[in-house]
CSV table of C-alpha atoms and ligand atoms in Angstrom, one decimal:
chain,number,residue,atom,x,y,z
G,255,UNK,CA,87.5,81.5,86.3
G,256,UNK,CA,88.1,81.3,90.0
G,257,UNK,CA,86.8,77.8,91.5
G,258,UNK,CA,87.7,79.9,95.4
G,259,UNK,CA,84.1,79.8,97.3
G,260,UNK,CA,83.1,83.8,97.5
G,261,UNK,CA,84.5,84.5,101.2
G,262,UNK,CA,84.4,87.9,103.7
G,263,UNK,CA,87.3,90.0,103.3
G,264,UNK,CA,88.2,92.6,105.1
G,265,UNK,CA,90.4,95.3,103.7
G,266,UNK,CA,91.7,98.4,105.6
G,267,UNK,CA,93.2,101.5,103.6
G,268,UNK,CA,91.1,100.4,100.8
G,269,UNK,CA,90.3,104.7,99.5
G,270,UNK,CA,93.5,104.1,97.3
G,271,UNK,CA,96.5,102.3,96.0
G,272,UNK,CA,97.3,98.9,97.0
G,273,UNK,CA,93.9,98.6,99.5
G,274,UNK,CA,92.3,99.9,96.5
G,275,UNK,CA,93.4,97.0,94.3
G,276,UNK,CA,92.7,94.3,96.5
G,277,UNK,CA,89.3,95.2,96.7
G,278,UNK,CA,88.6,95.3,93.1
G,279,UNK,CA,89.9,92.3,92.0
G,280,UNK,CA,88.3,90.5,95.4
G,281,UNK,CA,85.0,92.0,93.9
G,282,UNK,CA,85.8,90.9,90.7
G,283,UNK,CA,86.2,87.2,92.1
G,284,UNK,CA,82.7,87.1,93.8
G,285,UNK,CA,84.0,87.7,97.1
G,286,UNK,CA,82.2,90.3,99.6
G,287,UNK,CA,84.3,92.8,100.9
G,288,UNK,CA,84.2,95.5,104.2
G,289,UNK,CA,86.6,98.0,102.6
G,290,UNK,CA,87.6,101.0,105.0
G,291,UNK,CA,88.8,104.3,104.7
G,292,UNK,CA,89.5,107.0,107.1
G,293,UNK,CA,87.1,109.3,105.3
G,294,UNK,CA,84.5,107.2,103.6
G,295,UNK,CA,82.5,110.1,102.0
G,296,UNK,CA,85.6,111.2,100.2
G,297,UNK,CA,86.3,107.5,99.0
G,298,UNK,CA,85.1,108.0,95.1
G,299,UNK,CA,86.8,105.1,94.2
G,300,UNK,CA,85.2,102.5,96.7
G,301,UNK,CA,81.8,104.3,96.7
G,302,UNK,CA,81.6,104.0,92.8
G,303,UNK,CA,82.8,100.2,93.2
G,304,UNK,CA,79.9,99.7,96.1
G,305,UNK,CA,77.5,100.9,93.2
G,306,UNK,CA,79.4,98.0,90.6
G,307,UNK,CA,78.9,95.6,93.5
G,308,UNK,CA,75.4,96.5,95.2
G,309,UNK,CA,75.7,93.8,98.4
G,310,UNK,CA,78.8,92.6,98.0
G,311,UNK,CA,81.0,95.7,99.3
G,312,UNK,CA,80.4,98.0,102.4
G,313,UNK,CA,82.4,100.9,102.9
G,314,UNK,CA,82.8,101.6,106.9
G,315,UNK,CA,85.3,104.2,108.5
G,316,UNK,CA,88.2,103.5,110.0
G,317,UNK,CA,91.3,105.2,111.6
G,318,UNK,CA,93.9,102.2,111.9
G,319,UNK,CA,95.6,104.5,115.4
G,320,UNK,CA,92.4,104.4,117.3
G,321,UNK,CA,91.1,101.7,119.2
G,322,UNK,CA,87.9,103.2,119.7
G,323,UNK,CA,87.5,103.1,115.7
G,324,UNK,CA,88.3,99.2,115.7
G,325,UNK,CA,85.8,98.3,118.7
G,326,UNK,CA,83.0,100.9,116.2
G,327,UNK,CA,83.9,98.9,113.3
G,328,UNK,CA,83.7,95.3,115.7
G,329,UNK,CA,80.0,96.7,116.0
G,330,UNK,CA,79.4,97.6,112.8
G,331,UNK,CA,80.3,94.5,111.0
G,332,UNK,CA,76.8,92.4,112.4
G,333,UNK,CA,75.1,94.6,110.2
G,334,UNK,CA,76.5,94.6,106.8
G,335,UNK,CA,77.8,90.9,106.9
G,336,UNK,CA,75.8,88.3,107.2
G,337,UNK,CA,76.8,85.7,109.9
G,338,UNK,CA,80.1,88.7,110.2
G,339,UNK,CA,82.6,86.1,110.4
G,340,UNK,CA,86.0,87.6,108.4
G,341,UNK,CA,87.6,84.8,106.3
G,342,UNK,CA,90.6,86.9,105.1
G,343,UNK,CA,91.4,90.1,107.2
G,344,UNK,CA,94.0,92.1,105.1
G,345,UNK,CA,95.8,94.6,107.2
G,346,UNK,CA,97.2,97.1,104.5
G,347,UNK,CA,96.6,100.7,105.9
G,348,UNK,CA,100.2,101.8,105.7
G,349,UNK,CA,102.2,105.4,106.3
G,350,UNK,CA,105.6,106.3,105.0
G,351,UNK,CA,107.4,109.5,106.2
G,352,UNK,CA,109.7,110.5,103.8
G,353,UNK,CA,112.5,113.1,103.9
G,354,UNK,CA,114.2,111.6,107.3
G,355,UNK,CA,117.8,111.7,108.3
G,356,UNK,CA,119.9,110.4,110.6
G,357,UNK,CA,120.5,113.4,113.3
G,358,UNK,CA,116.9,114.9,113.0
G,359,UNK,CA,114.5,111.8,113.3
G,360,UNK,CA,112.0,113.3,115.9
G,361,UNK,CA,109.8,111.0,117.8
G,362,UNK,CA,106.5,112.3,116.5
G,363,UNK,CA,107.3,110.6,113.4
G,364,UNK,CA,108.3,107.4,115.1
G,365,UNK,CA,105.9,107.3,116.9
G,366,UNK,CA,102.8,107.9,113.9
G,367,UNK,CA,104.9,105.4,112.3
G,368,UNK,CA,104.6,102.8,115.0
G,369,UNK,CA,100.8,103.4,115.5
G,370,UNK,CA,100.2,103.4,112.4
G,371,UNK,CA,102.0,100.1,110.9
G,372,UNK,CA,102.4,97.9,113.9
G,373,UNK,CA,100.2,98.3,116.5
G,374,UNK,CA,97.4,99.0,114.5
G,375,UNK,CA,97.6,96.3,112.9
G,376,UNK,CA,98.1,94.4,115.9
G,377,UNK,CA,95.0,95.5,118.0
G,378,UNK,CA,93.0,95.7,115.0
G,379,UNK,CA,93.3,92.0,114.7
G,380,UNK,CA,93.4,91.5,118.2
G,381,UNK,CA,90.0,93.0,118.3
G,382,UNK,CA,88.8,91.3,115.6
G,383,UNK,CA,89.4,88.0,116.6
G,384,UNK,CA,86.3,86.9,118.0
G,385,UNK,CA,84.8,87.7,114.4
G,386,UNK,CA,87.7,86.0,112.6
G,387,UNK,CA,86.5,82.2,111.4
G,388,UNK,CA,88.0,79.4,112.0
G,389,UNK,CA,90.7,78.6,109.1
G,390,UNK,CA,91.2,82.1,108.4
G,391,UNK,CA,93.9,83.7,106.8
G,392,UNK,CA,95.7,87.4,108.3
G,393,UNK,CA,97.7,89.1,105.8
G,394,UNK,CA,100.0,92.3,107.0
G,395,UNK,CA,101.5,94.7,105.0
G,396,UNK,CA,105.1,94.5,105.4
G,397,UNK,CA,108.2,95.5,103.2
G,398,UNK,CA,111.6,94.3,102.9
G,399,UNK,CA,111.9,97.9,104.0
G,400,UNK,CA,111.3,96.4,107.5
G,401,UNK,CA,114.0,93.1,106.7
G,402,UNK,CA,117.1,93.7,109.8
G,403,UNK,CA,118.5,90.9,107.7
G,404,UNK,CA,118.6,93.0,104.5
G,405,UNK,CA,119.5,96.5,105.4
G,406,UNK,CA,122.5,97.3,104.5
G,407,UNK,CA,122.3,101.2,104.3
G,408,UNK,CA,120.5,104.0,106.6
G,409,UNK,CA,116.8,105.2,104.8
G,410,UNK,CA,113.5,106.0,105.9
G,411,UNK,CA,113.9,105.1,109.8
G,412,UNK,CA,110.4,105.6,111.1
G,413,UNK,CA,108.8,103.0,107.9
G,414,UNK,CA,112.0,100.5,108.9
G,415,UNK,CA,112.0,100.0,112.5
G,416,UNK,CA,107.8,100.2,112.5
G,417,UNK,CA,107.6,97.3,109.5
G,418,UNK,CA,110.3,95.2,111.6
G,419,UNK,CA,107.3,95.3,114.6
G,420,UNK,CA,104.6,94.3,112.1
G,421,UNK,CA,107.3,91.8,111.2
G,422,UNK,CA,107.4,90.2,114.8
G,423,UNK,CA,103.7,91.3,115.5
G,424,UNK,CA,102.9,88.9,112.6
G,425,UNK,CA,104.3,86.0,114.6
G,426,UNK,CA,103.2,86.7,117.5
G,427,UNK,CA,99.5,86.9,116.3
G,428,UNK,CA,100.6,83.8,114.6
G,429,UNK,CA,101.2,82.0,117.0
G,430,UNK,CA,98.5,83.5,119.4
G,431,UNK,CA,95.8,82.5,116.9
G,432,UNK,CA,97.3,78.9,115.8
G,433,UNK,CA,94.6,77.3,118.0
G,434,UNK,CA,92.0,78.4,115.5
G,435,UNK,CA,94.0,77.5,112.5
G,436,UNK,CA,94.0,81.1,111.0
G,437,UNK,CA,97.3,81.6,109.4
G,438,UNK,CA,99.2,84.7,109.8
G,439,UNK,CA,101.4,86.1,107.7
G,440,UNK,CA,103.7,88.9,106.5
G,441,UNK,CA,103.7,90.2,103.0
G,442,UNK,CA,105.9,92.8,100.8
G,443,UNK,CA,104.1,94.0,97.6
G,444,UNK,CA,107.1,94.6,95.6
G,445,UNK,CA,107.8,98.2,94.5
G,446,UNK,CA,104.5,99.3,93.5
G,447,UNK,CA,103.5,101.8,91.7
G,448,UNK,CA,100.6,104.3,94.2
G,449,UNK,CA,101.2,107.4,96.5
G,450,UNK,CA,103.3,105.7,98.4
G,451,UNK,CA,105.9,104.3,95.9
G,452,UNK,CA,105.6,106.8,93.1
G,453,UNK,CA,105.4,107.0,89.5
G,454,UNK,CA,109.1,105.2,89.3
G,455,UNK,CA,108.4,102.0,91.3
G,456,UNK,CA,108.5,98.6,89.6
G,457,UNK,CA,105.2,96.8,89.9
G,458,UNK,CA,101.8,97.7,88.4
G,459,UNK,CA,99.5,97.5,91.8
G,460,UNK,CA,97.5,95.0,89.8
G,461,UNK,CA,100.2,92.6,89.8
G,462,UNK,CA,101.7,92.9,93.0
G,463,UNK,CA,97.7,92.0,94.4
G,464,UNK,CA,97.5,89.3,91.8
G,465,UNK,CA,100.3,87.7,92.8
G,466,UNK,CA,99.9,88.1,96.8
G,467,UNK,CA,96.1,86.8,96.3
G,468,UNK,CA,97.0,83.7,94.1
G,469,UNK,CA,99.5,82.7,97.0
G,470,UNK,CA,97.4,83.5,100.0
G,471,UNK,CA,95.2,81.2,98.8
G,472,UNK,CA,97.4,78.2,99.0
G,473,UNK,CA,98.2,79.6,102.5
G,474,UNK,CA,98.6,76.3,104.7
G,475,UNK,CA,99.1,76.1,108.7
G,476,UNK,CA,102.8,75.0,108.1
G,477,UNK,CA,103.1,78.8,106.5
G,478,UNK,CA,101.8,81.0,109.6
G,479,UNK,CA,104.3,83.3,111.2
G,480,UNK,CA,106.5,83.7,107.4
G,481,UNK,CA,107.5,86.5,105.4
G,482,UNK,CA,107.1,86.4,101.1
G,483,UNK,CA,106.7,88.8,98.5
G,484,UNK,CA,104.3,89.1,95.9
G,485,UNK,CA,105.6,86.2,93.8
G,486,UNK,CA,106.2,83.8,96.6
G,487,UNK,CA,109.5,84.4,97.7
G,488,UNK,CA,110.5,84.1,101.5
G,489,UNK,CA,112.2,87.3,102.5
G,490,UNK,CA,114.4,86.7,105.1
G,491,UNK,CA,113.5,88.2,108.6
M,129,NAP,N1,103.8,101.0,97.4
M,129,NAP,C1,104.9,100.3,97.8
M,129,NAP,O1,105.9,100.3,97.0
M,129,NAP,C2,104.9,99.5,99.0
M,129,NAP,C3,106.0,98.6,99.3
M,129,NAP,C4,106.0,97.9,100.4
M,129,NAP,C5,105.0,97.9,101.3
M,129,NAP,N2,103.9,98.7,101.0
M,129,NAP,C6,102.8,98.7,102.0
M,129,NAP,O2,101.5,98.4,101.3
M,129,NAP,C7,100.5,99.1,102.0
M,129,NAP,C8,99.7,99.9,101.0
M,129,NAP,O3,100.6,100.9,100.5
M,129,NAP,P1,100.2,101.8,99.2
M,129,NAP,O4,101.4,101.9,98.4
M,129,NAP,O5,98.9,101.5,98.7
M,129,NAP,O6,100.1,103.2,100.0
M,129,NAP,P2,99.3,104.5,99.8
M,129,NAP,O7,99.0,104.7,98.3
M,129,NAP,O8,100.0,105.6,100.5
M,129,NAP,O9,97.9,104.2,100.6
M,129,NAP,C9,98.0,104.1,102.0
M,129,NAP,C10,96.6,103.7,102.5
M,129,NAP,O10,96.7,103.6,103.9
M,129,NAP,C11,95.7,104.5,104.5
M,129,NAP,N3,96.1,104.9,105.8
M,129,NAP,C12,97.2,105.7,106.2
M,129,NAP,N4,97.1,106.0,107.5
M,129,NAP,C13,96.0,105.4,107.9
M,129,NAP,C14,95.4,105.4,109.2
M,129,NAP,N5,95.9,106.0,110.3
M,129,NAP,N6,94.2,104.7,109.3
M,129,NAP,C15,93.6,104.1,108.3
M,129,NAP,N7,94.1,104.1,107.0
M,129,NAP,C16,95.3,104.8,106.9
M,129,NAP,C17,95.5,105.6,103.5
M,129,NAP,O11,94.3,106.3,103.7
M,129,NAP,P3,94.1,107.9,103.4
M,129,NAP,O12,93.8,107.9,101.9
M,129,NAP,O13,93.0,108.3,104.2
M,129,NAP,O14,95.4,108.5,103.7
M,129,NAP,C18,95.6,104.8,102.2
M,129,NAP,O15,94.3,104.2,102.0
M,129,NAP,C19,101.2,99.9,103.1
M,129,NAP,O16,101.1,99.2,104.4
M,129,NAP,C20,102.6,100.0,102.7
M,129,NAP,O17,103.5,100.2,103.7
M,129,NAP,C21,103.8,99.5,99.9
């Protein structure tokens, strides 16, 4: 039994894998939950969960590289949440091009990358800000894909270099929003197991979002701006 008070979450990417998970076991906790998806008419999976959860989960679009689409969804929240104020804002929406190699990296690829991971993120909290509460806790999507201090061989180029500027994006906004005491921090899930790791990886998505949500919510001030995986272990920078 969780003794958490039900809180506003916010998930984005939340059609599938990891975003997917979060939102069921938030549900499954009593909290209320604005999942988005790009495509929320083709979001089986959330829209049969909204039916599970009448009230408690909205489904609202949301392309992460368009700042017209976070400014929409800054309208939009009013309306399904009550006083709209987001407790926990989890910035998960996530691309990996795969396939890359050193000598034929092309910038489009970079460049979806970069929107995609980093400054989506970024200006999606930035926008979001005025509807963050007080106390509230930011968690980005990162990987130890994204760690300078642990590569140690050349792989996936575009995911790497864009993680390493949600990586210093995450303390930034950190420190940005410290006034307010919301916490900001960067995550890695672990090899999980969804589109984007595969049928090999190591860690059932329900575990990796266990583990990440138990330790979020001991999240303190003195943790803003750090970087852990899904059982509490600092990753270095
Ligand atoms: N799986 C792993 O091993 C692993 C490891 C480290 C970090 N991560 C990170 O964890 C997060 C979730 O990963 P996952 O494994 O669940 O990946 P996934 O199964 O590939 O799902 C990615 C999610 O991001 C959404 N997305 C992609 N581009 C978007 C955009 N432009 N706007 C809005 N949503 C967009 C996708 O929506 P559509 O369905 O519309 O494409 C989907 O919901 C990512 O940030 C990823 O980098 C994953």
């Amino acid at each position: 039994m969780n003794s958490q008070p039900s809180r506003h979450v916010l998930v984005t990417g939340a059609n599938r894998g990891i975003g997917l998970e979060f939102t069921r076991q938030l549900l499954a906790r009593g909290d209320r939950v604005v999942a988005t998806a790009r495509e929320p008419g083709r979001a089986t999976a959330l829209n049969t969960l909204a039916g599970e959860y009448p009230g408690h989960l909205h489904v609202l679009p949301l392309d992460i590289t368009q700042p017209r689409a976070h400014a929409e969804l800054l309208r939009e929240l009013p309306l399904v949440l009550e006083d709209a104020y987001i407790d926990l804002l989890i910035n998960n929406a996530g691309v990996l091009h795969s396939g890359e190699r050193f000598g034929a990296l092309d910038l489009d690829n970079l460049e979806h990358s970069f929107r995609t991971n980093a400054a989506g993120p970024y200006l999606l909290t930035q926008a979001l800000a005025p509807q963050l509460a007080d106390g509230a806790r930011v968690v980005n999507m990162s990987s130890r894909i994204g760690a300078i201090g642990l590569t140690t061989r050349f792989g996936t180029p575009s995911y790497a270099i864009s993680k390493a500027a949600l990586n210093m994006a995450t303390v930034l906004l950190a420190q940005a929003l410290s006034v307010r005491d919301i916490v900001v921090v960067a995550v890695s899930p672990g090899w999980v197991r969804t589109d984007m790791g595969g049928e090999q990886a190591e860690v059932a998505p329900e575990d990796a979002v266990a583990g990440l949500l138990a330790r979020v919510d001991d999240l303190s001030m003195a943790d803003s701006g750090s970087f852990f995986d899904w059982q509490g272990e600092p990753i270095p920078w």
